[in-house]
Short mmCIF file of N, CA and C in Angstrom, two decimals:
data_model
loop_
_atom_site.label_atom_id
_atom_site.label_comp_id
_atom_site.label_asym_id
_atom_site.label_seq_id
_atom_site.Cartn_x
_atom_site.Cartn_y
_atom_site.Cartn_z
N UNK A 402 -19.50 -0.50 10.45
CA UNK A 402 -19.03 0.24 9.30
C UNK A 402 -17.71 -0.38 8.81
N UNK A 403 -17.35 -0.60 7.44
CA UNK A 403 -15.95 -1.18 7.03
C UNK A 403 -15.10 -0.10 7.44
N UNK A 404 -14.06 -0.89 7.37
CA UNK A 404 -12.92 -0.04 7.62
C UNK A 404 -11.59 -0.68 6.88
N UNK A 405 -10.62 0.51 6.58
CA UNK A 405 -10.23 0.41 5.33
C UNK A 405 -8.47 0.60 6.06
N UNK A 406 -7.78 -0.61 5.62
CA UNK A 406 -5.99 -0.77 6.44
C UNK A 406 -5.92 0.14 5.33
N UNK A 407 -4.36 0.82 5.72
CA UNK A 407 -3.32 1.17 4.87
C UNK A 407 -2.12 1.43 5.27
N UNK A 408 -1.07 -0.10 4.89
CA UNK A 408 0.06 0.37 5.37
C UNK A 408 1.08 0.53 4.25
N UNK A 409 2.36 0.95 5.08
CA UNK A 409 3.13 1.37 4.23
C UNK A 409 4.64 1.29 4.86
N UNK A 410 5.47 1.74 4.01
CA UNK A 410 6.72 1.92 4.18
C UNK A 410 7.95 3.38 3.85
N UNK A 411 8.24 3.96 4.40
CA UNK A 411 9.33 4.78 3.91
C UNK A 411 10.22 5.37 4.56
N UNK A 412 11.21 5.24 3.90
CA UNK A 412 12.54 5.70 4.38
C UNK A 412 12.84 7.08 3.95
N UNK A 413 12.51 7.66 2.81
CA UNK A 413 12.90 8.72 2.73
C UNK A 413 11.61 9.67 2.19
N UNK A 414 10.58 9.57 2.90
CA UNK A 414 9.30 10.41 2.87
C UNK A 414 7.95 9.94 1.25
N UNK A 415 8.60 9.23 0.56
CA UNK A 415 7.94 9.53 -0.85
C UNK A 415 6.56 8.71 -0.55
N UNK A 416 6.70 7.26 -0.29
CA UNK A 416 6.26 6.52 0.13
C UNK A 416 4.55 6.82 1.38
N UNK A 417 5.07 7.61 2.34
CA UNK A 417 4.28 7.88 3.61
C UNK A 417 3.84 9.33 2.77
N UNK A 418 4.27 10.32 2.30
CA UNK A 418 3.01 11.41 1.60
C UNK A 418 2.22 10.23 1.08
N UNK A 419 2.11 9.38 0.28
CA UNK A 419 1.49 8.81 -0.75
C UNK A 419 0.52 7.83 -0.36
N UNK A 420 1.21 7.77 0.62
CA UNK A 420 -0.24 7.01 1.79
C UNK A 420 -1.01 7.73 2.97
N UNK A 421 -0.11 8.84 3.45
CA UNK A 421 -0.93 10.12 3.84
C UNK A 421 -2.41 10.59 3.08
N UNK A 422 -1.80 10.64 1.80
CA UNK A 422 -2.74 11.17 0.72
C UNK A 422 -4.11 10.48 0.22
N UNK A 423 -3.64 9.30 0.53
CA UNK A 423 -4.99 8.32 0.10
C UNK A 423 -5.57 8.37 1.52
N UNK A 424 -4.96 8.12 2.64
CA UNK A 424 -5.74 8.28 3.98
C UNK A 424 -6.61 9.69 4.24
N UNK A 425 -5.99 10.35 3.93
CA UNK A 425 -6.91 11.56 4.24
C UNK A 425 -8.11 11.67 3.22
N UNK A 426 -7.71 11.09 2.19
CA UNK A 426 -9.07 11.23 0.86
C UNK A 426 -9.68 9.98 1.60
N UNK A 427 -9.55 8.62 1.72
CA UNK A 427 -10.16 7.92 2.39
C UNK A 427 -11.36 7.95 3.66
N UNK A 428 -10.69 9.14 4.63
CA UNK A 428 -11.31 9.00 6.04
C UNK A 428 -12.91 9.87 5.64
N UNK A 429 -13.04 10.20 4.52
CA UNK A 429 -14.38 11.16 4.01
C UNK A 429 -15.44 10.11 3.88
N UNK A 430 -15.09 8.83 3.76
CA UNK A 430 -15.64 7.95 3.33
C UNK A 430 -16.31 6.75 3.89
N UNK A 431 -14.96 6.45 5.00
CA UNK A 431 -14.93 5.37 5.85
C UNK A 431 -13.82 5.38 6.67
N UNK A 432 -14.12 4.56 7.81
CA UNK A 432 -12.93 5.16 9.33
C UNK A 432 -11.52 4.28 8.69
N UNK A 433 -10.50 4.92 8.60
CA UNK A 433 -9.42 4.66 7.51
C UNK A 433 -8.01 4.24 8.94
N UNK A 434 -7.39 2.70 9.12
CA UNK A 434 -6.51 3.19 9.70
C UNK A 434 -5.19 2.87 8.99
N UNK A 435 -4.33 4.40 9.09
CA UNK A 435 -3.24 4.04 8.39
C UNK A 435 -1.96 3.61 9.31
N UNK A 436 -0.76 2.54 9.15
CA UNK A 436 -0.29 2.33 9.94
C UNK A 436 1.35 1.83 9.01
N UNK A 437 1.99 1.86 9.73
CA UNK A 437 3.98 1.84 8.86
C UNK A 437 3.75 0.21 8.89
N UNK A 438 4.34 -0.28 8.53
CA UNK A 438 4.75 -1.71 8.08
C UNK A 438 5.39 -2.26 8.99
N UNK A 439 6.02 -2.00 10.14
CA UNK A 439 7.20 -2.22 11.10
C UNK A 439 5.95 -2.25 11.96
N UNK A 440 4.70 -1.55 12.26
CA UNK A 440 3.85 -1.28 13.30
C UNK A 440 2.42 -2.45 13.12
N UNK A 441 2.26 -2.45 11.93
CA UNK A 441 0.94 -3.49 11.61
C UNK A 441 0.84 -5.13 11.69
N UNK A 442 0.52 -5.14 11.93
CA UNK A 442 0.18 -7.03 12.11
C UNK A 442 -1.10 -7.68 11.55
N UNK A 443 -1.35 -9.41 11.90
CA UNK A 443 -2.39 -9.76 11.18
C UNK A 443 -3.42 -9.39 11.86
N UNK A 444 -3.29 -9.03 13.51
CA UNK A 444 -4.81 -8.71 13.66
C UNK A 444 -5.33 -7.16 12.76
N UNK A 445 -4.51 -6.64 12.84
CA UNK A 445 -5.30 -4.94 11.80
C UNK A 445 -5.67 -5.79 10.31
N UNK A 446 -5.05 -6.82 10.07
CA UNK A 446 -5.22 -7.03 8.49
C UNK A 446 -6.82 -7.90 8.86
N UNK A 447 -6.91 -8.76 9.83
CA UNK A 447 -8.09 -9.75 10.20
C UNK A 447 -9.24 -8.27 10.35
N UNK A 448 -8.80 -7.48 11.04
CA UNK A 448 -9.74 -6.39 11.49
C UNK A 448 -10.54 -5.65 10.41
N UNK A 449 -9.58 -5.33 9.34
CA UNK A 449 -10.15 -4.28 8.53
C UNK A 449 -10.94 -5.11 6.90
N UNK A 450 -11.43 -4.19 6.13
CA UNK A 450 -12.43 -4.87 4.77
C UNK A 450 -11.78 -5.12 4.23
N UNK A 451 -10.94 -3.35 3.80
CA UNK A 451 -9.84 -3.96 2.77
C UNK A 451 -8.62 -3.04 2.67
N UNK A 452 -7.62 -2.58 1.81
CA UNK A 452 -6.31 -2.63 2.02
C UNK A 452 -6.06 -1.99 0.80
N UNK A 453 -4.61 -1.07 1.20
CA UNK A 453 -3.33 -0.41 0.58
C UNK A 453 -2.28 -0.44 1.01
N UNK A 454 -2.04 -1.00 -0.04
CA UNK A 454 -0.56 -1.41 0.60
C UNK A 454 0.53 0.03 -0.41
N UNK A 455 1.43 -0.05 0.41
CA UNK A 455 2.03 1.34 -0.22
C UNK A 455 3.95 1.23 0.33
N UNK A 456 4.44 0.96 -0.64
CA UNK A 456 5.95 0.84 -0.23
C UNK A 456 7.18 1.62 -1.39
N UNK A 457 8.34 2.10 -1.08
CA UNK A 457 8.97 2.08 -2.45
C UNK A 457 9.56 0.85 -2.68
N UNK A 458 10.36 0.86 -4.33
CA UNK A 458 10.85 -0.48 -5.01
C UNK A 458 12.27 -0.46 -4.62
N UNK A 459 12.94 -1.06 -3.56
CA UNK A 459 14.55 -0.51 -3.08
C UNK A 459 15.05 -2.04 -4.39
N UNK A 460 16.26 -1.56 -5.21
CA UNK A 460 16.69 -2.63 -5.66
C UNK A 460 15.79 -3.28 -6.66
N UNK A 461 15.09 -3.28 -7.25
CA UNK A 461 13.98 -3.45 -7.88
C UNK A 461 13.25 -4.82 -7.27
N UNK A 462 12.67 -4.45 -6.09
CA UNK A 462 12.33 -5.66 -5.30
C UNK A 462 11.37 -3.94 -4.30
N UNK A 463 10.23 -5.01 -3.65
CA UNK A 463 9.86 -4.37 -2.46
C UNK A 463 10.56 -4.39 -1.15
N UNK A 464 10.44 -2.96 -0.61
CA UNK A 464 11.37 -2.41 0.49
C UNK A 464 11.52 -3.65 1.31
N UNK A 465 12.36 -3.69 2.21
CA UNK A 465 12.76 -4.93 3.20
C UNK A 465 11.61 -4.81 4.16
N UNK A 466 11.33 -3.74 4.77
CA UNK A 466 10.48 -3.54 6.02
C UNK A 466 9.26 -4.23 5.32
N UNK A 467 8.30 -3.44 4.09
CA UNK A 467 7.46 -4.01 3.91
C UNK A 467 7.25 -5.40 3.99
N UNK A 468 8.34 -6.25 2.84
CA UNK A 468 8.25 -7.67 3.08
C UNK A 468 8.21 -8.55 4.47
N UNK A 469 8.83 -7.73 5.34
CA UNK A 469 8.97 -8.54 6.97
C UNK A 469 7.56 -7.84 7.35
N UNK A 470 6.81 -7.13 6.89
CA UNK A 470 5.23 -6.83 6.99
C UNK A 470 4.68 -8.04 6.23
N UNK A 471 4.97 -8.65 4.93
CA UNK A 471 4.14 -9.57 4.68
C UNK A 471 4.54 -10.94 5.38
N UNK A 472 5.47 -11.25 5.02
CA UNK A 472 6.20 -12.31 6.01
C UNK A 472 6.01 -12.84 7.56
N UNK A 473 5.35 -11.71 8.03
CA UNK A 473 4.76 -12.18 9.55
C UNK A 473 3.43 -11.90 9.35
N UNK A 474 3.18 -11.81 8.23
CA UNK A 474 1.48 -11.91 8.68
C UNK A 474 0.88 -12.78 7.70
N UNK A 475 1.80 -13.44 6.73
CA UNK A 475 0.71 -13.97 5.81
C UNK A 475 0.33 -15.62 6.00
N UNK A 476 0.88 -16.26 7.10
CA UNK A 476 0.37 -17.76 7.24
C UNK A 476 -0.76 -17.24 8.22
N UNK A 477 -0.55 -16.38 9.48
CA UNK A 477 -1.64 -15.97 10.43
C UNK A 477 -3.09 -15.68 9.47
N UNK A 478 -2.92 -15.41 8.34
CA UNK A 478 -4.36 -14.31 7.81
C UNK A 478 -4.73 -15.33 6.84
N UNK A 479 -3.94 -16.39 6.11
CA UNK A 479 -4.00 -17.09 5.07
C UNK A 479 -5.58 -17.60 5.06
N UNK A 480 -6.19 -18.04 4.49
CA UNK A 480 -7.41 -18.32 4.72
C UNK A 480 -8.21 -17.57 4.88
N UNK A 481 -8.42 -16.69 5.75
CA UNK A 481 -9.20 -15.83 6.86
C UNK A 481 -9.47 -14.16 6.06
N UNK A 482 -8.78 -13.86 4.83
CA UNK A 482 -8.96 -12.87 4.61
C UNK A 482 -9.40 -12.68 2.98
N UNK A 483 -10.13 -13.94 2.90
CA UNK A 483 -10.25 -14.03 0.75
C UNK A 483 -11.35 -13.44 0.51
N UNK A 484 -10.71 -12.87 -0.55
CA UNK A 484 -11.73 -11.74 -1.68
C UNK A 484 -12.03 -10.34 -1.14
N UNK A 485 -11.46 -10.14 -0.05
CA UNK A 485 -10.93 -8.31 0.54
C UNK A 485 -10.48 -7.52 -0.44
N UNK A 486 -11.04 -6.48 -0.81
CA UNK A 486 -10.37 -6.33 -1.98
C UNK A 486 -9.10 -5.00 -1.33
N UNK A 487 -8.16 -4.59 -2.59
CA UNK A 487 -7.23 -4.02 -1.85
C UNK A 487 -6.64 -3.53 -3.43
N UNK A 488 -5.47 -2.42 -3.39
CA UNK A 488 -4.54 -1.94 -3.73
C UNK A 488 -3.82 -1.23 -3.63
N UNK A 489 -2.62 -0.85 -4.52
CA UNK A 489 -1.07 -1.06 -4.28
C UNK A 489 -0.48 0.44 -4.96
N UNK A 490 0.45 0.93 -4.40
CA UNK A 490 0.84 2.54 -4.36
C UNK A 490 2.44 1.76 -4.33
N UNK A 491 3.12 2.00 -5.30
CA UNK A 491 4.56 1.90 -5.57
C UNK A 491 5.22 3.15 -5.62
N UNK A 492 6.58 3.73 -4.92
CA UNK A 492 7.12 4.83 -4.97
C UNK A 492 8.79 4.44 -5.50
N UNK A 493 8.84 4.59 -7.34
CA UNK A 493 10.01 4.40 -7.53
C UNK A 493 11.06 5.36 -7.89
N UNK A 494 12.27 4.99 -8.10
CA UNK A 494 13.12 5.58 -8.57
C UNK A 494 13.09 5.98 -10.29
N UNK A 495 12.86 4.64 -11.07
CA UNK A 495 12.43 4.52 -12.28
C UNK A 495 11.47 3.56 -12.93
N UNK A 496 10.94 2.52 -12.07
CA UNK A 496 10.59 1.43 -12.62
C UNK A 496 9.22 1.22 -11.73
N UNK A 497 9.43 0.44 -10.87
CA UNK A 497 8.45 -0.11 -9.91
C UNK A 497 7.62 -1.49 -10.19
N UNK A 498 8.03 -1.67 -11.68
CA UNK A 498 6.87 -2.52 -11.74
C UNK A 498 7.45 -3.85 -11.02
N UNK A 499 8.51 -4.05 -10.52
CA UNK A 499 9.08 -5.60 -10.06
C UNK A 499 8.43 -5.68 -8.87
N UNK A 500 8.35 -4.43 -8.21
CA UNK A 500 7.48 -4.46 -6.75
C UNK A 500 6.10 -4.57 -6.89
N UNK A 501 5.45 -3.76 -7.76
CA UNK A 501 4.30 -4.32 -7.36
C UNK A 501 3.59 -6.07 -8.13
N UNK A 502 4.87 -6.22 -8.82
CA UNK A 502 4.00 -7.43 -9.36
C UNK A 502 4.50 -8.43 -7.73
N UNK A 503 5.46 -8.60 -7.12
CA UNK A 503 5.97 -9.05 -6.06
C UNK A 503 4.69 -9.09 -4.77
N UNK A 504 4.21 -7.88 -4.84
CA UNK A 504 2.84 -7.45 -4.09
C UNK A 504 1.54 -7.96 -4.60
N UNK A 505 1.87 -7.75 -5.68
CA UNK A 505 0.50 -8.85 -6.52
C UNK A 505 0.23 -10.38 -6.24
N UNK A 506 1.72 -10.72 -6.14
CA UNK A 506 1.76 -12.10 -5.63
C UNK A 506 1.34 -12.60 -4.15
N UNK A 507 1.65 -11.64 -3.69
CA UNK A 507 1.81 -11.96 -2.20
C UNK A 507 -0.25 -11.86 -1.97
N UNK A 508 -0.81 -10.90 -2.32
CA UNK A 508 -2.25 -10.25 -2.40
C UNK A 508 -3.08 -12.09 -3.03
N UNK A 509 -2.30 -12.07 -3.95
CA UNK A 509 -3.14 -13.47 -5.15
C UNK A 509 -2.94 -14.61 -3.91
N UNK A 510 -1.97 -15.19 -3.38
CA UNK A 510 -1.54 -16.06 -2.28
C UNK A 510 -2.58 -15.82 -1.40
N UNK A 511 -3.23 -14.70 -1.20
CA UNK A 511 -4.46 -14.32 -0.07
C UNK A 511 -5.65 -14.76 -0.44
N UNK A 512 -5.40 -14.65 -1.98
CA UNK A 512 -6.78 -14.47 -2.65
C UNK A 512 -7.63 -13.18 -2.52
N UNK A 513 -6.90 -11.93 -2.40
CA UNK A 513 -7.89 -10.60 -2.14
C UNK A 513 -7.96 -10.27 -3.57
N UNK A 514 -8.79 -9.43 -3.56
CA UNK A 514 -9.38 -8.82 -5.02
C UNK A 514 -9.06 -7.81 -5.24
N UNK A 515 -7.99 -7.65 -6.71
CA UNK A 515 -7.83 -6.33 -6.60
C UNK A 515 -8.53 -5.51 -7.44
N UNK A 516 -8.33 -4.13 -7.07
CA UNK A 516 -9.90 -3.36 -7.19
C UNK A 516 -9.02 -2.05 -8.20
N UNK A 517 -7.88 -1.76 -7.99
CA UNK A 517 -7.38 -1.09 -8.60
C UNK A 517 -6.01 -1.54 -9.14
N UNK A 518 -5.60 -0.80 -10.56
CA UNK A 518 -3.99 -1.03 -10.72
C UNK A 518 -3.11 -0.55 -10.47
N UNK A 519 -1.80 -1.18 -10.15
CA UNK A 519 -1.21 -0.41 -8.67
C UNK A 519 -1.06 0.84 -9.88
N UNK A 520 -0.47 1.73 -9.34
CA UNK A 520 -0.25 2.91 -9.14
C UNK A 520 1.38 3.00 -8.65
N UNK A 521 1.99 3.57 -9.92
CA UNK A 521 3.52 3.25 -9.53
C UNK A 521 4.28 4.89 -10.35
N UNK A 522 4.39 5.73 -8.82
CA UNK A 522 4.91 6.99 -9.04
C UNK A 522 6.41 6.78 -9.04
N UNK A 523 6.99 7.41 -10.19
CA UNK A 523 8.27 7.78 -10.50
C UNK A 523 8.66 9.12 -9.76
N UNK A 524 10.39 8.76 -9.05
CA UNK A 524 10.67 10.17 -8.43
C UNK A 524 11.62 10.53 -9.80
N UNK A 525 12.30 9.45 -10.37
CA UNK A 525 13.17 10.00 -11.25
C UNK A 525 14.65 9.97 -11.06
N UNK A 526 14.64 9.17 -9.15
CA UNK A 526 16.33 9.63 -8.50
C UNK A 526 16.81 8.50 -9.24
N UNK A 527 18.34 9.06 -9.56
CA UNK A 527 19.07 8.07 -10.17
C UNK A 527 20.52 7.94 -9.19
N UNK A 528 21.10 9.24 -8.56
CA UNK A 528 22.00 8.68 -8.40
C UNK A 528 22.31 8.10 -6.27
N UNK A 529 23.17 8.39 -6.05
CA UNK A 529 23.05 7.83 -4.63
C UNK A 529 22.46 8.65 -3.90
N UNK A 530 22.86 10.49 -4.11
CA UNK A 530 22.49 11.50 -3.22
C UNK A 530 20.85 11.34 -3.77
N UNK A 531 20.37 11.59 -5.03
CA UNK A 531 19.06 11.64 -5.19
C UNK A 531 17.98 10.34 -4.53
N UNK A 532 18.82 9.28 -4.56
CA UNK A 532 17.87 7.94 -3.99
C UNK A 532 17.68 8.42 -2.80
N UNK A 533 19.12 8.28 -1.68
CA UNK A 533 18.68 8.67 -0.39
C UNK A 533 18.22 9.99 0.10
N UNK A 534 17.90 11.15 -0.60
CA UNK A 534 17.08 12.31 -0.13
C UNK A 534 16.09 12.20 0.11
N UNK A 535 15.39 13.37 0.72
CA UNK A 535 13.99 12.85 1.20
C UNK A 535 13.31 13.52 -0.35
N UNK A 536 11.96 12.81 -0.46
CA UNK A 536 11.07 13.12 -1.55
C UNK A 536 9.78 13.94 -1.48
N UNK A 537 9.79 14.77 -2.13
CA UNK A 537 8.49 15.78 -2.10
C UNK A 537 7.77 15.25 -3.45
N UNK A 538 6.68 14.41 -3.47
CA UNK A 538 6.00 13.82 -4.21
C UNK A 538 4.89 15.48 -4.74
N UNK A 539 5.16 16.03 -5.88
CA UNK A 539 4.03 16.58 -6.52
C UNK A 539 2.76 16.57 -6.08
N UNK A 540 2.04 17.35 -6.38
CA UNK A 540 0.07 17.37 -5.76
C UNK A 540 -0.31 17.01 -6.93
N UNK A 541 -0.11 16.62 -8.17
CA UNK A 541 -0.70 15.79 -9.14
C UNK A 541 -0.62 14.69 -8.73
N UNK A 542 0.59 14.46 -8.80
CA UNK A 542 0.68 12.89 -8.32
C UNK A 542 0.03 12.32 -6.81
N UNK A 543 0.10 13.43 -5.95
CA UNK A 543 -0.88 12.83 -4.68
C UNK A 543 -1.44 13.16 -4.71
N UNK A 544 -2.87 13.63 -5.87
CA UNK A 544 -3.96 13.61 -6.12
C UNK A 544 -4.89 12.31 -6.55
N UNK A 545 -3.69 11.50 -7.78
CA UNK A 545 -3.74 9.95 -7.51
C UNK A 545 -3.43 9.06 -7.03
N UNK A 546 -2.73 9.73 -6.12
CA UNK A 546 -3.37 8.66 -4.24
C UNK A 546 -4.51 9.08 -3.57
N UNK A 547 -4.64 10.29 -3.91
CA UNK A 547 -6.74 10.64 -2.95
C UNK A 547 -7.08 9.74 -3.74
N UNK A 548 -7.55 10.25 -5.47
CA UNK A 548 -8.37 8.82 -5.91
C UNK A 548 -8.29 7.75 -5.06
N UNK A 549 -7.46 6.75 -5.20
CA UNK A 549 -7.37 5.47 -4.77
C UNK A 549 -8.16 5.15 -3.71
N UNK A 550 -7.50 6.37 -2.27
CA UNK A 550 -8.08 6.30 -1.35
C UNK A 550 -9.83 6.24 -1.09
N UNK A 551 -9.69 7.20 -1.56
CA UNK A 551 -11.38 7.45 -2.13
C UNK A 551 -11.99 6.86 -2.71
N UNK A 552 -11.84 6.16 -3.99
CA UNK A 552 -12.48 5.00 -4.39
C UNK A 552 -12.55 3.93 -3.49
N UNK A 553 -11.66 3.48 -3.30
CA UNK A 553 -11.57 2.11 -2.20
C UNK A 553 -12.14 2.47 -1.11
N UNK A 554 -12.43 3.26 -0.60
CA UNK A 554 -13.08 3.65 1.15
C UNK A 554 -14.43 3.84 0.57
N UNK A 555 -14.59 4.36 -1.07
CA UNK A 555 -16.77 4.82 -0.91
C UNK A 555 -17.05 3.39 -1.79
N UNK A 556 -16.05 2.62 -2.10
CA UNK A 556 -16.93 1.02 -2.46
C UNK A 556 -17.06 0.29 -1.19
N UNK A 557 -15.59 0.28 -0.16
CA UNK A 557 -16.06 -0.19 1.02
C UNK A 557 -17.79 0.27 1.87
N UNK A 558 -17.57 1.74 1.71
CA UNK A 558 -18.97 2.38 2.72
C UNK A 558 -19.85 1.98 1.67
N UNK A 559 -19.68 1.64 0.71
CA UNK A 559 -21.23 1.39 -0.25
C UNK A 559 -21.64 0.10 -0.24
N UNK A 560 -20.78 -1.10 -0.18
CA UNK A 560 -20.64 -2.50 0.63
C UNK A 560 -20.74 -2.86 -1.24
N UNK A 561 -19.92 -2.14 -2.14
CA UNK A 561 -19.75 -2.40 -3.72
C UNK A 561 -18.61 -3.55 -3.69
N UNK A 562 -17.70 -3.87 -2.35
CA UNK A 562 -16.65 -4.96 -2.58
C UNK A 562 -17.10 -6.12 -1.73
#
């Protein structure tokens, strides 16, 4: 049966609901493992079909942790993982799009296919106390992280990627 990565990153909660959310809509579908960015490596990425990647935009760049997630795994998998398809859950302050095009790059360098467009939730924090608080992401908005999840886990179980 495929099975469907999803990692992620967060420091102050927005990030991990938002990949919570697609994992749990996911596991209806297909055996889903979700795992932090600090914890995953290339064998889960060699292991699984396909992928979500899910981080916030610190600085208008992707989080540090995530990148030392791509950074140790992407000469190990290079080759070994083309046309997986996968997508991308951004958790910003205001913007996001610098991260996920950054993630786009890193995905295109793989050659995986992406299957959806990222998906880049605004919290709205602007100032220092609002950045570093923790985030209670809306049930609209982590309703379009089930989608995601869910789409990507019933094309995996349908063998549509």
């Amino acid at each position: 049966m495929a099975e469907l990565l999803i990692v992620y990153h967060s420091k102050t909660g927005g990030s991990r609901q938002m990949a919570q959310a697609a994992a749990e809509a996911a596991r209806d579908e297909t055996p889903t493992i979700l795992k932090t960015a600090a914890e995953a490596g290339s064998d889960d990425l060699l292991r699984a079909d396909g992928y979500i990647f899910c981080a916030p935009e610190n600085l208008a760049a992707i989080a540090g942790v995530m990148k030392d997630f791509f950074d140790r795994c992407y000469y190990p998998v290079l080759g070994r993982i083309e046309g997986r398809p996968y997508a991308q859950m951004v958790c910003a302050g205001s913007d996001g799009a610098n991260a996920a095009r950054q993630t786009a790059r890193i995905a295109q360098g793989w050659r995986l296919r992406e299957v959806q467009k990222p998906l880049i939730i605004c919290t709205h924090a602007q100032t220092p106390e609002e950045i570093l608080a923790e985030k209670t992401i809306p049930e609209d908005e982590l309703d379009q992280c089930r989608e995601i999840g869910q789409a990507l886990a019933a094309g995996l179980a349908m063998g549509a990627f």
